[in-house]
mmCIF file of C-alpha atoms and ligand atoms in Angstrom:
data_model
loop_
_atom_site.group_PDB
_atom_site.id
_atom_site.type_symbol
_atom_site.label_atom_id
_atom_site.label_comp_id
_atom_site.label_asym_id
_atom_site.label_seq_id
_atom_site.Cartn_x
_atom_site.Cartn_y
_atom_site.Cartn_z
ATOM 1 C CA UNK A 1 2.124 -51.355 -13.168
ATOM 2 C CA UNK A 2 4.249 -48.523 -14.286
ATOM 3 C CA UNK A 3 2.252 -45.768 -13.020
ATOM 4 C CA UNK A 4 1.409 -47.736 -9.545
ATOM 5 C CA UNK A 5 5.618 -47.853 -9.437
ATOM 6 C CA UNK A 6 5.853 -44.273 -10.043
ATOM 7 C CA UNK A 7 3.097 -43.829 -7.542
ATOM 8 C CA UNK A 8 4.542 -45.961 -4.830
ATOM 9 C CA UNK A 9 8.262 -44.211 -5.115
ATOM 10 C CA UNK A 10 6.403 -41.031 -4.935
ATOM 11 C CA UNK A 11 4.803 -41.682 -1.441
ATOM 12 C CA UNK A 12 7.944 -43.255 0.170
ATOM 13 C CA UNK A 13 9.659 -40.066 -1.181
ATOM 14 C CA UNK A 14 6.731 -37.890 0.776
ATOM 15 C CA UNK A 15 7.007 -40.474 3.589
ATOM 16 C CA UNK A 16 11.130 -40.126 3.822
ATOM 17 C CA UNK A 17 10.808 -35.896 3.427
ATOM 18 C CA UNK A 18 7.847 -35.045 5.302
ATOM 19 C CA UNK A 19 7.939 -37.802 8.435
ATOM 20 C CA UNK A 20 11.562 -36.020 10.100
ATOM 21 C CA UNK A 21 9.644 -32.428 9.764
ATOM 22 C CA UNK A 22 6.395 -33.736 11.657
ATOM 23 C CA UNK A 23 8.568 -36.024 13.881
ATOM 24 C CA UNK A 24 11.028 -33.353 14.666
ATOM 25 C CA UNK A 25 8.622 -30.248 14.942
ATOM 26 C CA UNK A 26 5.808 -31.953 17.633
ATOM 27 C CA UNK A 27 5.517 -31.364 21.293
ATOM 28 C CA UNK A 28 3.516 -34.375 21.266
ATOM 29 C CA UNK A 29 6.931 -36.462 21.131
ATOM 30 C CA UNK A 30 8.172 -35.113 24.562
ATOM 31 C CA UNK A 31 5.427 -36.558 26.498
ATOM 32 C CA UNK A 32 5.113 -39.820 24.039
ATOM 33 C CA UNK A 33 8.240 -40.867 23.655
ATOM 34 C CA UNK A 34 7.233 -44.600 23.065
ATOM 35 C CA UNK A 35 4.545 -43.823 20.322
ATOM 36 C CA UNK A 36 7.407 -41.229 18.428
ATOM 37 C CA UNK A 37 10.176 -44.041 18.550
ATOM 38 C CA UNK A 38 7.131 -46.304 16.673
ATOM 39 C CA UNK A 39 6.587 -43.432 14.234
ATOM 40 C CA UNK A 40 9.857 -43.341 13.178
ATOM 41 C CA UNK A 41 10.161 -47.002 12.302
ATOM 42 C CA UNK A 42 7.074 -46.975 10.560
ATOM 43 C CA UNK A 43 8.617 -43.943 8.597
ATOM 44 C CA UNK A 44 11.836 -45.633 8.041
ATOM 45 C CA UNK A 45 9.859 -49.278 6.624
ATOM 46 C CA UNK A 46 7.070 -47.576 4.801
ATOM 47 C CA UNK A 47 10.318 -45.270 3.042
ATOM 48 C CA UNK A 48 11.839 -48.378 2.385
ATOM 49 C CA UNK A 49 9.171 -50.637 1.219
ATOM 50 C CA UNK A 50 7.645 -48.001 -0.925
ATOM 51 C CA UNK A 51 10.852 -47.231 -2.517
ATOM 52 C CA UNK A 52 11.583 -50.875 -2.831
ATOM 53 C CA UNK A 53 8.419 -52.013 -3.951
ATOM 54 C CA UNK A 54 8.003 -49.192 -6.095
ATOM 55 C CA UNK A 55 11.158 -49.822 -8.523
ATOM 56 C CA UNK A 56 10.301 -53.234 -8.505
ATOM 57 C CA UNK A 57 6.757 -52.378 -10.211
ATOM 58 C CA UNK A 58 8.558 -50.421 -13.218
ATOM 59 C CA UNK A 59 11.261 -52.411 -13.617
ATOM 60 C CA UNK A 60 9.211 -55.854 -13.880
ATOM 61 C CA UNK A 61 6.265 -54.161 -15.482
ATOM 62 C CA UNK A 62 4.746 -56.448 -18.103
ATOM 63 C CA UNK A 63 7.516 -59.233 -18.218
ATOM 64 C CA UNK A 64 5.957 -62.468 -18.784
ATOM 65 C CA UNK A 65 6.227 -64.506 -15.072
ATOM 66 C CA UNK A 66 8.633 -66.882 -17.016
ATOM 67 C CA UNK A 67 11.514 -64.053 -17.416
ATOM 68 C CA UNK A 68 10.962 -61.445 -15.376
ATOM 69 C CA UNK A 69 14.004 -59.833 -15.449
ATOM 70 C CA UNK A 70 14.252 -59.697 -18.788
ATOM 71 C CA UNK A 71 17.115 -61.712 -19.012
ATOM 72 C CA UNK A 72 16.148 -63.977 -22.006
ATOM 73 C CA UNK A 73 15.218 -61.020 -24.165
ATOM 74 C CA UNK A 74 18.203 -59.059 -23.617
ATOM 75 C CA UNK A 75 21.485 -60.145 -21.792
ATOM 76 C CA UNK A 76 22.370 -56.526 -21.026
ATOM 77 C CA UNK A 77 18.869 -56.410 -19.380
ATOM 78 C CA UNK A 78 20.488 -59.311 -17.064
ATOM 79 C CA UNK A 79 23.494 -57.298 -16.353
ATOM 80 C CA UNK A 80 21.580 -54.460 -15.194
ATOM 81 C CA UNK A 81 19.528 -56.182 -12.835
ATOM 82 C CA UNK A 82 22.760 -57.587 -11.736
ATOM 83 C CA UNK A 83 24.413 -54.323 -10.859
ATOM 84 C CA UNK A 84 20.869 -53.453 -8.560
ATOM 85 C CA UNK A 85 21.360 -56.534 -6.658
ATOM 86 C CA UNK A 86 24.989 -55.379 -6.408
ATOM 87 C CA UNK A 87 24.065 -51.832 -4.937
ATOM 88 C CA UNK A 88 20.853 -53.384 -2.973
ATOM 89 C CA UNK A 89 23.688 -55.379 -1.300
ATOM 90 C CA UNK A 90 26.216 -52.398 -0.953
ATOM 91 C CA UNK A 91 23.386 -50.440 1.010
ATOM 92 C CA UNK A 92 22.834 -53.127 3.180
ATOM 93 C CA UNK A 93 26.200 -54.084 4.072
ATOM 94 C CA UNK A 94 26.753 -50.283 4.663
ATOM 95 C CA UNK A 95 23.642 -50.030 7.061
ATOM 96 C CA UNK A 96 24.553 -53.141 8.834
ATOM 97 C CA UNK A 97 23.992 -52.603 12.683
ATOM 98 C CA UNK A 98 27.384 -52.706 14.468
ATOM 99 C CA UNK A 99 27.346 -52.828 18.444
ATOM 100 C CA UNK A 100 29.421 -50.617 20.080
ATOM 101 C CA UNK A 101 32.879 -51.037 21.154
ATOM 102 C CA UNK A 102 32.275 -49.808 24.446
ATOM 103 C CA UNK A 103 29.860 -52.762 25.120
ATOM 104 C CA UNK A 104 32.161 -55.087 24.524
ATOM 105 C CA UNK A 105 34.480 -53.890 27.249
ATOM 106 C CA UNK A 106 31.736 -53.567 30.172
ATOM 107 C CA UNK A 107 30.273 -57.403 28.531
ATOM 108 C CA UNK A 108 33.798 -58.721 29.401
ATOM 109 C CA UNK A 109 33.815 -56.537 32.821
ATOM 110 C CA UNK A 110 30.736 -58.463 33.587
ATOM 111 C CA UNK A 111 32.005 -61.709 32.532
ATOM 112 C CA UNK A 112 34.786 -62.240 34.429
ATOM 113 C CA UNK A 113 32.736 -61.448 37.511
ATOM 114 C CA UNK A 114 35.195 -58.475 38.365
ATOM 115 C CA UNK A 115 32.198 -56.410 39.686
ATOM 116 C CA UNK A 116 30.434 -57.937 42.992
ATOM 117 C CA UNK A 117 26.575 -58.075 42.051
ATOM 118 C CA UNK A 118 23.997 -56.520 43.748
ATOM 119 C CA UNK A 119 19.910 -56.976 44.024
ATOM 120 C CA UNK A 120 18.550 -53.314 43.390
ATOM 121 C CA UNK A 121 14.927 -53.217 42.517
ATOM 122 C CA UNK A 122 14.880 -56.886 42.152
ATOM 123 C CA UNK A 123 17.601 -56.425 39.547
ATOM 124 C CA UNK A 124 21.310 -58.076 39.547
ATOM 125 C CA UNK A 125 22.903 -55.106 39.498
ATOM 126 C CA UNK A 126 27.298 -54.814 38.500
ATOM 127 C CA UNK A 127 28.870 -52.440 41.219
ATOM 128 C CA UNK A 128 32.115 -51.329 39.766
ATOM 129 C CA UNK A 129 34.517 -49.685 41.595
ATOM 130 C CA UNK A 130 35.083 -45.525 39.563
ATOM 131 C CA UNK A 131 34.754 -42.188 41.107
ATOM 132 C CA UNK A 132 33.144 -40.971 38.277
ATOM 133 C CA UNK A 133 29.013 -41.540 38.002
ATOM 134 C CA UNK A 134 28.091 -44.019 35.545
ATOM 135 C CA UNK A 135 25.506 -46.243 34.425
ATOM 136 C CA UNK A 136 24.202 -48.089 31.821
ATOM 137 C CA UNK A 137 22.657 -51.043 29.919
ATOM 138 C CA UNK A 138 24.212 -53.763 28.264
ATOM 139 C CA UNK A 139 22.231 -55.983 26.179
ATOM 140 C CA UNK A 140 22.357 -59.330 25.031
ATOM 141 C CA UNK A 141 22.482 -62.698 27.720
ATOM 142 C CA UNK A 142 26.105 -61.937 28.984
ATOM 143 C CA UNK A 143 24.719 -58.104 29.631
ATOM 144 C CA UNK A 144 23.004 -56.362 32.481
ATOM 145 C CA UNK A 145 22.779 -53.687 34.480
ATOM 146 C CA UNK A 146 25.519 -51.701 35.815
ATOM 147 C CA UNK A 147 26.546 -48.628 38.399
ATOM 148 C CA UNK A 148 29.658 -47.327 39.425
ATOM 149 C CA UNK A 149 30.155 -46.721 43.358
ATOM 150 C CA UNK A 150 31.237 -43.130 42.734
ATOM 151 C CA UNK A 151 27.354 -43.056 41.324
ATOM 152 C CA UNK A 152 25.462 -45.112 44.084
ATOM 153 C CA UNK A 153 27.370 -43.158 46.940
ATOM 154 C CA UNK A 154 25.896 -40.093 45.794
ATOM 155 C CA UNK A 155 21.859 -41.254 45.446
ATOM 156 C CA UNK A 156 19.583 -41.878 48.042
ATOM 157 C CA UNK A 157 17.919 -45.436 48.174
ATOM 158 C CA UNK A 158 14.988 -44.499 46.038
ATOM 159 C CA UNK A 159 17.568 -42.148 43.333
ATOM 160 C CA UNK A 160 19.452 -45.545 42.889
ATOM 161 C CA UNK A 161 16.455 -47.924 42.376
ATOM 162 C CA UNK A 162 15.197 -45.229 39.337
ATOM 163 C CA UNK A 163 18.545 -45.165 38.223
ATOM 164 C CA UNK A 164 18.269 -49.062 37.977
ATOM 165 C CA UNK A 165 14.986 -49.160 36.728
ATOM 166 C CA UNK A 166 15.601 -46.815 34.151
ATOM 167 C CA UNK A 167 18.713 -48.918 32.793
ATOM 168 C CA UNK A 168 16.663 -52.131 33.108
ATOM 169 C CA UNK A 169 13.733 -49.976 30.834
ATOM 170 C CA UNK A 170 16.632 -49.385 27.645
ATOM 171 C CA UNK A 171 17.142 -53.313 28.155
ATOM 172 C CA UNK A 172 13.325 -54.586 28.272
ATOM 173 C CA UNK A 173 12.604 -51.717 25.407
ATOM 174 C CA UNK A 174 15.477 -53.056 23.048
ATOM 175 C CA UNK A 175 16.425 -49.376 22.668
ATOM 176 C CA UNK A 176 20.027 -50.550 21.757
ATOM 177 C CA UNK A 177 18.632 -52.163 18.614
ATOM 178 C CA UNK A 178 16.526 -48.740 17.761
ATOM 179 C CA UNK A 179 19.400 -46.625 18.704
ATOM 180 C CA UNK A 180 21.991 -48.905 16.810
ATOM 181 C CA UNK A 181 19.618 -49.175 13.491
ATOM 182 C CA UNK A 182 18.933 -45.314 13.600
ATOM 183 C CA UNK A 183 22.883 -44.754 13.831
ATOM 184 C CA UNK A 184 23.700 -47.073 10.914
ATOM 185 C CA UNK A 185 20.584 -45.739 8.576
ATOM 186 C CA UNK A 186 23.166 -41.774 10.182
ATOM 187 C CA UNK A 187 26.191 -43.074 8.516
ATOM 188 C CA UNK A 188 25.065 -44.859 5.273
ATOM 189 C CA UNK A 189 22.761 -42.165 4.036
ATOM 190 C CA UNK A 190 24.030 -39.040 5.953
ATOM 191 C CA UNK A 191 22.523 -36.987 2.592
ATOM 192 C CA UNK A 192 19.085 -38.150 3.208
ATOM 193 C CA UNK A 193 17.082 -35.483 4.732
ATOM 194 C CA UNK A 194 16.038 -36.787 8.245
ATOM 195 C CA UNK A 195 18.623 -39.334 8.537
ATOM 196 C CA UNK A 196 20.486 -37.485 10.846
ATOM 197 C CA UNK A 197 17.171 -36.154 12.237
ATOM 198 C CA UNK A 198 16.575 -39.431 13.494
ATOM 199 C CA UNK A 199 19.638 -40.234 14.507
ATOM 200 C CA UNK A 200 19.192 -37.627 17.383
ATOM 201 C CA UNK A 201 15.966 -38.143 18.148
ATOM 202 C CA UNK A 202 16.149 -41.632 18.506
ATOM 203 C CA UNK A 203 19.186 -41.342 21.232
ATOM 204 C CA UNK A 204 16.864 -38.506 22.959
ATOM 205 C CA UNK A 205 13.834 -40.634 22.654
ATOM 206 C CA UNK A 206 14.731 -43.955 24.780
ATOM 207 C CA UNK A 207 16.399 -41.584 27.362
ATOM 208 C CA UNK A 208 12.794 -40.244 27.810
ATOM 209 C CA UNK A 209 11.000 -43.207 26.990
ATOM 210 C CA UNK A 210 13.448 -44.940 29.827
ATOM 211 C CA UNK A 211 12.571 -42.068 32.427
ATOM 212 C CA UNK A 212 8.325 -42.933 32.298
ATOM 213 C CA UNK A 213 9.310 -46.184 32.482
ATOM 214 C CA UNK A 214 11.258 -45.657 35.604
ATOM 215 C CA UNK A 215 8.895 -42.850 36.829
ATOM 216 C CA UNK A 216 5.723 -45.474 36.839
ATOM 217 C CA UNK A 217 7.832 -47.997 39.182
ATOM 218 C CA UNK A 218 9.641 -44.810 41.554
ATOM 219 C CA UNK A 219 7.528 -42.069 40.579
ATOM 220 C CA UNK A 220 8.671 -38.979 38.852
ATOM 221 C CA UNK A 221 10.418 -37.367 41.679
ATOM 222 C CA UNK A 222 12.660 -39.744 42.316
ATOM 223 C CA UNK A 223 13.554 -40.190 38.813
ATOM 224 C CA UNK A 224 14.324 -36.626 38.351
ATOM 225 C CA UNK A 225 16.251 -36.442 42.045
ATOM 226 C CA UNK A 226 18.549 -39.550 40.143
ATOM 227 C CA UNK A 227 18.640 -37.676 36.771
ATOM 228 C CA UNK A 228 20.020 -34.094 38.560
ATOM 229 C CA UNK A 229 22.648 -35.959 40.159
ATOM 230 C CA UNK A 230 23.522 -38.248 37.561
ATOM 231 C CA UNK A 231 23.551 -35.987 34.602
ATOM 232 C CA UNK A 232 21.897 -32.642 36.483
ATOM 233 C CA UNK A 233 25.233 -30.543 34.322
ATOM 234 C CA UNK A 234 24.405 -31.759 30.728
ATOM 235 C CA UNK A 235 21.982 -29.989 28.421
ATOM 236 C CA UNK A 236 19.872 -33.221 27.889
ATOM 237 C CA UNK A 237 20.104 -34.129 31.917
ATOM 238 C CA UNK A 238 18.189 -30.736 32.554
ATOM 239 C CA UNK A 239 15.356 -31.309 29.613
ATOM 240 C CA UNK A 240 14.699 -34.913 31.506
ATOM 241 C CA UNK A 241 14.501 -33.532 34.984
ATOM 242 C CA UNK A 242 12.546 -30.521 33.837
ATOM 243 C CA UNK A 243 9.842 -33.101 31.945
ATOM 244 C CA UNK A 244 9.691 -34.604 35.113
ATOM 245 C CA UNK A 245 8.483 -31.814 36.973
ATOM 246 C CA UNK A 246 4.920 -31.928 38.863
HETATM 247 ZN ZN1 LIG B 1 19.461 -43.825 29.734
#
């Protein structure tokens, strides 16, 4: 039991280590974005259910079923286990998914039916009234879709329905849960290699992963027409619209 411990904490070490450098280091990821969000879950449980599983295996090794934590035999044993639980719970506490602040402002905007609605795509889509171009996805029931005018004046029919496709692709993808859960995993563990590695990915990722999606409904020239005006000046804007070339 031991060695299969040792073993397991061993290969969720080589998992946690090796996973960001493959992950990070693959062209393959640019034109898969879907299949490289995947591999970086599977990374993250198989990390944490090796490690897990792994101190479990030396720590209970060869306890009778009746006391396995030892606590009969020695009380200090007890209070040990008792701190783990403590620090499990610490850890998850600290990597507790927290929704963004920002949400909550455009949820209430959305609410209180301040923006008129309208069909784009066959989506309800928020119109708010800003001179600056925005968009973006808010998840959950009270969420949605939404576009400032400032944004919509400037796009073509076509430009705004990949615009709205691609928001409605972050919602239908859950990439605010992937996004959110690679952010938290950022700031409890910021020491672990590939933490932050993630992190970044993961927020590149779904904006790829968002523009095929979009791209299958529109097609890619559309998509990349929305993208240049949209977010044609930022370094990520021009990496989209270039993938989306030919
Ligand atoms: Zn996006």
């Amino acid at each position: 039991m031991v060695v299969a411990g040792v073993v397991l904490i061993v290969l969720a070490l080589a998992v946690v280590v090796l996973a960001p450098r493959v992950l990070t280091r693959s062209a393959w990821t640019i034109d898969h974005p879907r299949t490289a969000l995947v591999s970086w879950s599977v990374a993250v449980l198989l990390g944490v259910a090796g490690f897990v599983a792994g101190i479990a295996l030396v720590v209970l090794a060869d306890r009778p079923l009746t006391d396995l934590f030892g606590i009969a035999a020695s009380p200090s044993h007890g209070l040990n286990v008792g701190v783990a639980l403590v620090a499990v719970l610490a850890f998850v506490v600290a990597v507790r998914v927290r929704p963004g602040p920002e949400h909550d402002a455009v949820r209430e905007a959305m609410r209180s039916g301040a923006a008129p609605h309208r069909e784009i795509a066959g989506v309800p889509v928020a119109l708010v009234e800003a001179d600056h171009a925005l968009a973006c996805a808010v998840p959950g029931r009270a969420g949605g879709v939404l576009v400032s005018t400032g944004l919509a004046d400037q796009l073509r029919t076509d430009e705004l329905e990949a615009v709205v496709a691609h928001e409605r692709a972050h919602l239908s993808q859950h990439h605010a849960v992937a996004v959110a859960v690679a952010e938290s995993i950022e700031r409890a563990v910021p020491w672990v290699p590939g933490a932050r590695a993630m992190a970044r990915s993961t927020r590149v990722l779904v904006e790829f992963a968002a523009d095929d999606a979009a791209a299958r409904r529109l097609g890619r020239d559309a998509v990349r027409r929305a993208v240049l005006v949209a977010d044609g000046t930022s370094a990520l804007g021009v990496i989209r619209a270039s993938r989306l070339e030919g």
